[in-house]
Coordinates of C-alpha atoms in Angstrom, one line a residue:
M11 CA 18.4 -17.6 0.5
P12 CA 17.5 -19.1 3.9
A13 CA 20.4 -19.9 6.2
N14 CA 19.6 -23.6 6.3
S15 CA 18.9 -23.8 2.6
L16 CA 20.0 -26.6 0.4
D17 CA 22.3 -26.3 -2.6
Y18 CA 21.5 -27.2 -6.3
P19 CA 23.8 -29.5 -8.2
V20 CA 26.1 -27.6 -10.5
D21 CA 24.5 -29.2 -13.5
Y22 CA 20.9 -28.7 -12.4
T23 CA 18.3 -28.0 -15.1
F24 CA 14.6 -27.7 -15.0
E25 CA 12.4 -30.4 -16.5
Q26 CA 10.7 -29.2 -19.6
V27 CA 7.0 -29.9 -20.3
P28 CA 7.1 -31.7 -23.7
D29 CA 4.1 -29.9 -25.2
P30 CA 2.1 -27.5 -23.0
L31 CA -0.7 -27.3 -25.6
S32 CA -1.3 -31.0 -25.3
L33 CA -2.9 -33.0 -22.5
D34 CA -0.5 -35.9 -23.1
N35 CA 2.4 -34.8 -20.9
P36 CA 4.0 -36.7 -18.0
V37 CA 1.8 -36.6 -14.9
Y38 CA 3.4 -36.7 -11.5
P39 CA 1.1 -38.0 -8.8
L40 CA 1.6 -36.5 -5.4
I41 CA 4.0 -38.4 -3.1
D42 CA 3.0 -38.5 0.6
K43 CA 5.3 -36.3 2.7
K44 CA 5.1 -35.2 6.3
V45 CA 4.2 -31.6 6.8
P46 CA 7.4 -29.5 6.9
S47 CA 8.5 -27.8 10.1
P48 CA 8.6 -24.0 10.2
G49 CA 11.9 -22.9 8.7
K50 CA 12.7 -26.3 7.2
S51 CA 14.2 -26.6 3.7
F52 CA 13.9 -29.7 1.5
Y53 CA 14.0 -30.8 -2.1
D54 CA 10.9 -31.3 -4.2
L55 CA 10.6 -35.1 -4.5
Y56 CA 10.2 -35.0 -8.3
F57 CA 12.0 -32.0 -9.6
G58 CA 14.7 -31.3 -7.1
T59 CA 13.9 -27.6 -6.5
V60 CA 14.6 -26.2 -3.1
L61 CA 11.5 -25.6 -1.0
T62 CA 11.2 -23.9 2.4
R63 CA 8.4 -23.4 4.9
M64 CA 8.7 -19.7 5.7
T65 CA 6.1 -19.2 8.4
R66 CA 4.7 -21.0 11.4
R67 CA 1.5 -19.0 12.2
L68 CA -1.4 -20.5 10.4
G69 CA -3.5 -18.0 8.3
L70 CA -0.7 -15.5 7.8
R71 CA -0.1 -15.2 4.0
H72 CA 1.1 -13.0 1.2
E73 CA -1.5 -11.0 -0.6
Y74 CA -1.9 -12.3 -4.2
S75 CA -0.1 -13.9 -7.2
R76 CA 0.1 -10.6 -9.0
F77 CA 2.3 -8.8 -6.4
D78 CA 5.8 -9.5 -5.2
P79 CA 5.6 -9.7 -1.3
F80 CA 9.4 -9.2 -1.0
N81 CA 11.2 -5.9 -0.8
A82 CA 14.0 -5.1 -3.3
N83 CA 16.7 -7.0 -1.5
H84 CA 14.4 -9.8 -0.1
S85 CA 15.2 -8.8 3.5
L86 CA 11.5 -8.1 4.3
L87 CA 8.2 -9.9 3.6
L88 CA 4.8 -8.3 3.5
M89 CA 2.0 -10.4 4.8
T90 CA -1.7 -10.2 5.8
Y91 CA -3.9 -12.3 8.0
Q92 CA -7.0 -13.9 6.4
N93 CA -9.5 -11.0 5.8
T94 CA -8.5 -8.6 8.6
G95 CA -7.2 -6.0 6.2
R96 CA -4.1 -5.5 8.5
W97 CA -0.5 -5.9 7.3
W98 CA 2.6 -7.3 8.9
I99 CA 6.1 -6.7 7.7
Y100 CA 8.7 -9.2 8.9
R101 CA 12.4 -9.7 8.3
T102 CA 13.0 -12.9 6.3
T103 CA 15.8 -14.1 8.5
P104 CA 16.2 -15.9 10.7
L105 CA 13.5 -18.5 9.9
P106 CA 10.7 -18.9 10.4
C107 CA 10.3 -15.3 9.4
D108 CA 7.2 -14.6 11.4
R109 CA 8.9 -15.0 14.8
P110 CA 8.2 -12.0 17.1
A111 CA 11.7 -10.7 17.0
N112 CA 11.5 -10.4 13.2
L113 CA 8.5 -8.0 13.2
V114 CA 9.4 -4.6 11.7
M115 CA 6.0 -2.9 11.7
T116 CA 2.2 -3.4 11.3
L117 CA -0.1 -1.3 9.2
S118 CA -3.8 -0.8 9.7
S119 CA -6.6 -1.4 7.2
Q120 CA -6.6 2.4 6.5
T121 CA -3.5 1.9 4.3
T122 CA -4.4 -0.2 1.3
E123 CA -2.9 -1.6 -1.9
L124 CA 0.6 -1.8 -0.5
R125 CA 3.4 -2.3 -3.1
W126 CA 7.1 -2.5 -2.5
D127 CA 9.4 0.0 -4.3
R128 CA 11.4 -1.9 -6.9
N129 CA 14.7 -0.3 -6.1
L130 CA 14.6 1.0 -2.5
S131 CA 14.4 -1.8 -0.1
N132 CA 13.0 0.2 2.8
I133 CA 10.2 1.9 0.9
I134 CA 6.7 0.7 0.4
W135 CA 3.9 2.5 -1.5
G136 CA 0.2 2.6 -0.5
L137 CA -3.1 4.4 -0.8
R138 CA -5.0 6.2 2.0
D139 CA -8.1 8.3 1.5
F140 CA -7.3 10.4 -1.6
K141 CA -3.5 10.1 -1.1
I142 CA -0.6 8.1 -2.5
I143 CA 1.9 7.7 0.2
K144 CA 5.4 6.2 0.7
I145 CA 6.5 4.7 4.0
D146 CA 10.0 4.1 5.1
V147 CA 9.5 0.9 7.0
E148 CA 12.8 1.3 9.0
T149 CA 12.2 4.8 10.2
R150 CA 8.4 4.7 9.9
K151 CA 8.4 8.1 8.3
E152 CA 5.5 8.7 5.9
T153 CA 5.7 10.9 2.8
V154 CA 2.6 12.1 0.9
V155 CA 3.5 11.7 -2.7
K156 CA 0.2 13.1 -4.0
D157 CA -3.0 14.3 -2.3
F158 CA -5.7 14.3 -5.0
A159 CA -8.1 16.2 -2.7
K160 CA -5.8 19.2 -3.4
D161 CA -5.3 18.6 -7.1
K162 CA -6.7 21.4 -9.3
T163 CA -8.5 19.0 -11.6
L164 CA -9.9 16.5 -9.0
A165 CA -10.4 18.7 -6.0
P166 CA -13.6 20.4 -7.4
I167 CA -15.1 16.9 -8.2
I168 CA -14.3 15.7 -4.6
R169 CA -15.8 18.8 -3.1
A170 CA -18.9 18.6 -5.2
E171 CA -19.6 14.9 -4.7
T172 CA -19.3 14.7 -0.9
D173 CA -19.7 10.9 -0.6
L174 CA -16.4 10.3 -2.4
F175 CA -14.0 8.9 0.1
R176 CA -11.0 7.3 -1.5
I177 CA -8.9 6.4 -4.5
T178 CA -8.4 2.7 -5.4
T179 CA -7.6 0.3 -8.2
K180 CA -10.1 -2.3 -6.6
K181 CA -7.0 -4.0 -5.1
E182 CA -5.5 -5.7 -8.2
G183 CA -4.2 -2.8 -10.3
E184 CA -0.7 -1.4 -10.3
A185 CA 1.1 1.7 -11.4
S186 CA 3.7 1.5 -14.3
L187 CA 6.9 -0.3 -13.3
N188 CA 8.7 3.0 -12.6
N189 CA 5.7 4.4 -10.6
R190 CA 5.4 7.3 -13.0
F191 CA 2.0 6.6 -14.5
W192 CA -1.0 5.7 -12.3
A193 CA -4.6 4.7 -13.2
L194 CA -7.0 5.0 -10.2
C195 CA -10.7 5.3 -9.4
L196 CA -12.6 7.7 -7.2
Q197 CA -15.0 5.7 -5.1
G198 CA -18.1 6.8 -3.3
Q199 CA -19.9 5.5 -0.3
N200 CA -23.4 5.7 -1.7
E201 CA -25.0 3.2 -4.1
D202 CA -23.2 0.3 -2.4
G203 CA -19.8 2.0 -2.6
R204 CA -19.7 2.2 -6.4
L205 CA -16.9 3.7 -8.4
R206 CA -17.6 7.1 -9.9
Y207 CA -14.5 8.1 -12.0
I208 CA -11.4 6.6 -13.5
F209 CA -8.4 8.9 -13.9
T210 CA -4.8 8.8 -14.9
W211 CA -1.9 10.7 -13.3
D212 CA 1.7 11.4 -14.5
R213 CA 3.8 11.6 -11.3
Q214 CA 6.8 13.1 -13.1
K215 CA 4.8 16.0 -14.5
N216 CA 2.3 16.0 -11.5
K217 CA -0.5 16.2 -14.0
I218 CA -3.9 14.6 -14.4
L219 CA -3.9 13.2 -18.0
G220 CA -7.5 12.1 -18.3
V221 CA -10.8 11.7 -16.3
F222 CA -13.5 9.3 -17.3
K223 CA -16.9 9.5 -15.6
L224 CA -18.6 6.1 -15.0
S225 CA -22.2 5.4 -15.3
R226 CA -23.7 3.2 -12.7
E227 CA -24.1 0.3 -15.2
E228 CA -20.4 0.5 -16.3
A229 CA -19.1 0.9 -12.7
E230 CA -20.8 -2.2 -11.5
L231 CA -18.9 -4.3 -14.0
I232 CA -15.4 -3.2 -12.9
D233 CA -13.1 -5.8 -11.2
W234 CA -9.9 -3.8 -11.3
V235 CA -8.2 -0.9 -13.0
G236 CA -4.5 -0.3 -13.5
M237 CA -1.6 0.8 -15.8
S238 CA 0.2 -1.4 -18.2
P239 CA 3.9 -2.1 -17.1
L240 CA 5.5 0.5 -19.3
G241 CA 2.7 3.0 -18.8
K242 CA 1.4 3.0 -22.3
R243 CA -2.2 1.9 -21.7
V244 CA -4.9 1.9 -19.0
L245 CA -6.3 -1.6 -18.3
I246 CA -9.9 -2.0 -17.1
L247 CA -11.2 -5.5 -16.3
G248 CA -14.9 -5.9 -16.2
R249 CA -17.4 -8.7 -15.8
P250 CA -19.0 -10.1 -19.0
A251 CA -22.0 -8.1 -20.1
S252 CA -23.5 -7.5 -23.6
G253 CA -23.5 -4.0 -25.0
R254 CA -21.3 -2.5 -22.3
I255 CA -18.1 -0.5 -23.0
L256 CA -16.2 -1.9 -20.0
S257 CA -17.3 -5.6 -20.1
G258 CA -14.4 -8.0 -20.5
L259 CA -10.8 -6.8 -20.6
N260 CA -10.4 -3.3 -22.1
M261 CA -7.5 -1.0 -22.9
A262 CA -7.8 2.8 -23.1
D263 CA -5.3 5.5 -23.8
K264 CA -4.3 7.7 -20.9
K265 CA -6.8 10.4 -21.9
F266 CA -9.7 8.0 -22.3
R267 CA -10.3 9.0 -25.9
K268 CA -10.1 5.5 -27.2
F269 CA -11.3 2.2 -25.7
Y270 CA -10.4 -1.2 -27.2
K271 CA -11.7 -4.6 -26.0
L272 CA -9.1 -7.4 -25.8
T273 CA -11.4 -10.1 -24.5
N274 CA -15.1 -10.5 -23.8
R275 CA -14.7 -13.1 -21.1
H276 CA -11.8 -13.8 -18.8
G277 CA -10.3 -15.8 -16.0
H278 CA -7.4 -15.1 -13.7
S279 CA -4.6 -13.1 -15.3
D280 CA -1.5 -10.9 -14.8
V281 CA 0.2 -8.2 -16.8
G282 CA 3.9 -8.3 -17.6
L283 CA 6.6 -8.2 -20.3
D284 CA 7.4 -10.9 -22.8
D285 CA 10.9 -12.1 -23.6
K286 CA 11.4 -9.1 -25.9
G287 CA 10.2 -6.6 -23.3
R288 CA 6.8 -6.0 -24.9
E289 CA 3.7 -5.4 -22.8
V290 CA 1.4 -8.5 -22.5
I291 CA -1.3 -9.9 -20.3
V292 CA -1.4 -13.7 -19.6
M293 CA -5.0 -14.8 -19.0
V294 CA -7.1 -17.8 -18.7
N295 CA -9.4 -17.9 -21.8
T296 CA -12.7 -19.2 -20.5
C297 CA -14.0 -19.6 -24.1
T298 CA -11.3 -21.9 -25.3
G299 CA -9.8 -23.6 -22.2
Y300 CA -6.3 -22.2 -22.9
V301 CA -4.0 -19.8 -21.1
D302 CA -3.3 -17.0 -23.6
L303 CA -0.5 -14.6 -24.1
I304 CA -2.3 -11.4 -25.3
P305 CA -0.2 -8.4 -26.6
L306 CA -1.3 -5.1 -25.1
D307 CA -1.8 -3.4 -28.4
F308 CA -4.7 -2.5 -30.7
T309 CA -4.1 -5.3 -33.1
S310 CA -5.1 -8.1 -30.6
K311 CA -8.6 -9.3 -31.2
P312 CA -10.9 -11.2 -28.9
V313 CA -10.5 -15.0 -29.1
K314 CA -13.9 -16.7 -28.8
T315 CA -13.2 -20.1 -30.3
L316 CA -10.1 -22.2 -31.1
G317 CA -10.3 -21.0 -34.7
D318 CA -9.8 -17.4 -33.8
Y319 CA -6.1 -17.7 -32.9
E320 CA -4.8 -17.5 -36.4
G321 CA -3.4 -14.1 -37.3
N322 CA -4.6 -12.0 -34.4
G323 CA -1.4 -11.8 -32.4
I324 CA -2.6 -13.8 -29.4
R325 CA -0.7 -16.9 -28.6
P326 CA -2.0 -19.9 -26.6
L327 CA 0.4 -21.1 -24.0
I328 CA -1.2 -23.9 -22.1
Q329 CA -4.2 -26.2 -22.6
L330 CA -6.3 -26.7 -19.5
T331 CA -8.7 -29.4 -18.5
S332 CA -11.7 -29.0 -16.2
S333 CA -9.5 -30.0 -13.2
T334 CA -7.0 -27.2 -13.9
R335 CA -9.1 -24.3 -15.0
S336 CA -8.8 -22.9 -11.5
I337 CA -5.3 -21.5 -11.7
H338 CA -3.4 -18.3 -10.7
I339 CA -0.9 -16.4 -12.8
S340 CA 2.2 -14.3 -11.8
C341 CA 4.1 -12.3 -14.4
N342 CA 6.3 -10.2 -12.0
Y343 CA 9.6 -11.4 -13.6
P344 CA 10.0 -10.1 -17.2
G345 CA 9.9 -12.8 -19.9
Y346 CA 8.2 -15.4 -17.8
C347 CA 5.1 -16.3 -16.0
V348 CA 4.4 -18.7 -13.1
V349 CA 1.1 -20.6 -13.0
S350 CA -0.1 -22.5 -9.9
T351 CA -3.2 -24.7 -9.5
F352 CA -5.3 -25.9 -6.7
C353 CA -7.6 -28.9 -6.2
P354 CA -10.1 -30.1 -3.7
P355 CA -8.6 -32.7 -1.4
D356 CA -10.4 -35.7 -3.0
V357 CA -9.3 -34.9 -6.6
Q358 CA -6.8 -37.2 -8.2
E359 CA -4.3 -35.6 -10.6
D360 CA -5.1 -36.6 -14.2
N361 CA -3.3 -33.7 -16.0
W362 CA 0.3 -32.6 -15.9
L363 CA -0.7 -29.2 -14.4
D364 CA -2.8 -30.6 -11.5
R365 CA -1.3 -29.7 -8.1
M366 CA 1.6 -28.1 -9.9
I367 CA 3.7 -24.9 -10.0
A368 CA 5.0 -24.4 -13.5
M369 CA 6.8 -21.7 -15.4
V370 CA 6.3 -20.5 -18.9
K371 CA 8.7 -18.6 -21.1
L372 CA 6.8 -15.8 -22.8
D373 CA 8.3 -16.3 -26.2
R374 CA 5.6 -15.5 -28.8
E375 CA 7.4 -17.6 -31.4
K376 CA 8.3 -20.6 -29.3
P377 CA 6.8 -20.6 -25.8
S378 CA 8.0 -23.3 -23.5
A379 CA 7.0 -24.6 -20.0
Y380 CA 8.8 -26.1 -17.1
Y381 CA 7.8 -28.2 -14.1
L382 CA 8.8 -26.5 -10.8
A383 CA 7.2 -28.2 -7.9
K384 CA 4.3 -30.4 -6.8
L385 CA 1.7 -28.8 -4.5
Y386 CA 0.3 -30.3 -1.3
N387 CA -2.2 -27.5 -0.9
S388 CA -6.0 -28.3 -1.1
R389 CA -8.9 -25.9 -1.2
G390 CA -12.3 -26.4 0.5
P391 CA -15.6 -25.5 -1.1
G392 CA -15.8 -21.7 -1.7
E393 CA -12.5 -21.2 0.2
Y394 CA -10.8 -18.5 -1.9
V395 CA -8.3 -17.6 0.8
A396 CA -6.7 -21.1 0.6
E397 CA -6.1 -21.1 -3.1
T398 CA -2.4 -21.4 -4.0
K399 CA -1.8 -18.0 -5.6
A400 CA 1.9 -18.5 -6.3
S401 CA 3.9 -15.3 -6.8
I402 CA 7.3 -15.0 -8.5
S403 CA 9.5 -12.2 -7.2
N404 CA 10.3 -9.2 -9.4
D405 CA 13.9 -10.5 -9.9
G406 CA 12.9 -14.1 -10.5
T407 CA 14.9 -15.6 -7.6
R408 CA 12.1 -17.0 -5.6
I409 CA 8.4 -18.1 -5.7
V410 CA 6.0 -18.0 -2.7
W411 CA 2.6 -19.5 -2.2
T412 CA 0.2 -20.6 0.6
D413 CA -0.1 -24.2 1.5
N414 CA -2.2 -26.2 4.0
W415 CA -0.6 -29.5 3.2
S416 CA -4.2 -30.8 2.8
L417 CA -4.7 -30.5 6.6
N418 CA -7.7 -28.8 8.2
V419 CA -9.0 -28.0 4.7
G420 CA -11.7 -25.4 4.8
E421 CA -10.4 -23.7 7.9
E422 CA -8.0 -21.2 6.1
Q423 CA -5.0 -22.6 8.1
T424 CA -2.3 -22.1 5.5
F425 CA 1.4 -21.3 5.8
I426 CA 3.8 -19.7 3.3
M427 CA 6.1 -21.9 1.2
Q428 CA 9.0 -20.6 -0.8
L429 CA 10.8 -22.1 -3.9
T430 CA 14.3 -20.7 -4.1
M431 CA 15.4 -20.7 -7.8
P432 CA 18.9 -21.9 -8.7
S433 CA 21.6 -19.3 -9.5
A434 CA 21.6 -18.0 -13.1
W435 CA 18.5 -20.1 -13.8
S436 CA 17.5 -17.9 -16.8
D437 CA 20.8 -18.7 -18.5
K438 CA 20.0 -22.4 -17.9
L439 CA 16.6 -22.1 -19.4
D440 CA 18.0 -20.5 -22.5
S441 CA 20.8 -23.0 -22.9
S442 CA 20.8 -25.4 -25.9
Q443 CA 20.2 -28.5 -23.9
L444 CA 16.7 -27.3 -22.9
Q445 CA 15.6 -26.2 -26.4

């Protein structure tokens, strides 16, 4: 928690959304507030959560809602700058965290898809060429975990197809939570850099489990590839297309013997664990206008209309309106997801989720949602970088997002905001007074 952070009252509780599947919930219009100074903590004017401006440099941001930018003990923060592809690692104290004295190291664009180790606070994982690497950010020592150019299964493919140049998940995929199982793609430079193969690797056994060769038509659909949290399934997200195996959201076994389509169309999403520890994906359903909880098993069936929900295992969590279809989802903390919205500067809130960060308990029997904070961030036309993209940390203690405070909209001049959660908040959410 920041040194100048504020305290929560002993009896603090989150405000529950009466019915997330209804549009008739309390709406909280944004209250004018002066842009916070770098390092300044303050209370949200409606919900009393503790917010802090973490950075002062405009344009410096965390990567995405799906990834925790903090290391295991929250002493370090991973950031990038607009679309440069470079990475900065800063100490989180003293604030603002991006002061020059806090800089630990920088990484070039040659190292991609950086993910913190969940247990070792000084270790970060990344991809480079055909390698999975680990970096000790304190000593700057690099360790090659695996070089697939030397693997007995993949090396012959890499030698034969000379334009292959790297492994990737297309940025949004992840390994299993314990970093044992990996789903990766081999990418070529020819044909506009299309993907050529998807493969799975068991780090514990150092064994390639399956290789799937992609046709050009299938490869062009793929948005990202990754493992499910417990390493049970390969997940492949593709653009909608009729008659294609990999259109929509698909699951496959690790040997690619079976493919199963979970959705035909999709919006923003994240994979995680529900309140019972079962693998799920939380996704905007563009067919129905709901945010869905989708079990990652072979009993889930695509939901195409509102009438399809009955008996297929998929649970609607939140109803959206046209103003809140543009949201991001973060499922890093087991049992919960955080949703964040963004609006153009001239849009007035007319739904409870507009300009809001909210949290949903991933209970398939009785999901519940909670207001967390109002957002001052606005997005200009086509300005993806400025979208809110709130991310909850892996231990659930804090949430970060980018915010421009509706100033210089369209110029990508955002800073990082943090919501510090109250102590033992999960116990408070589960208490009888909030049921």
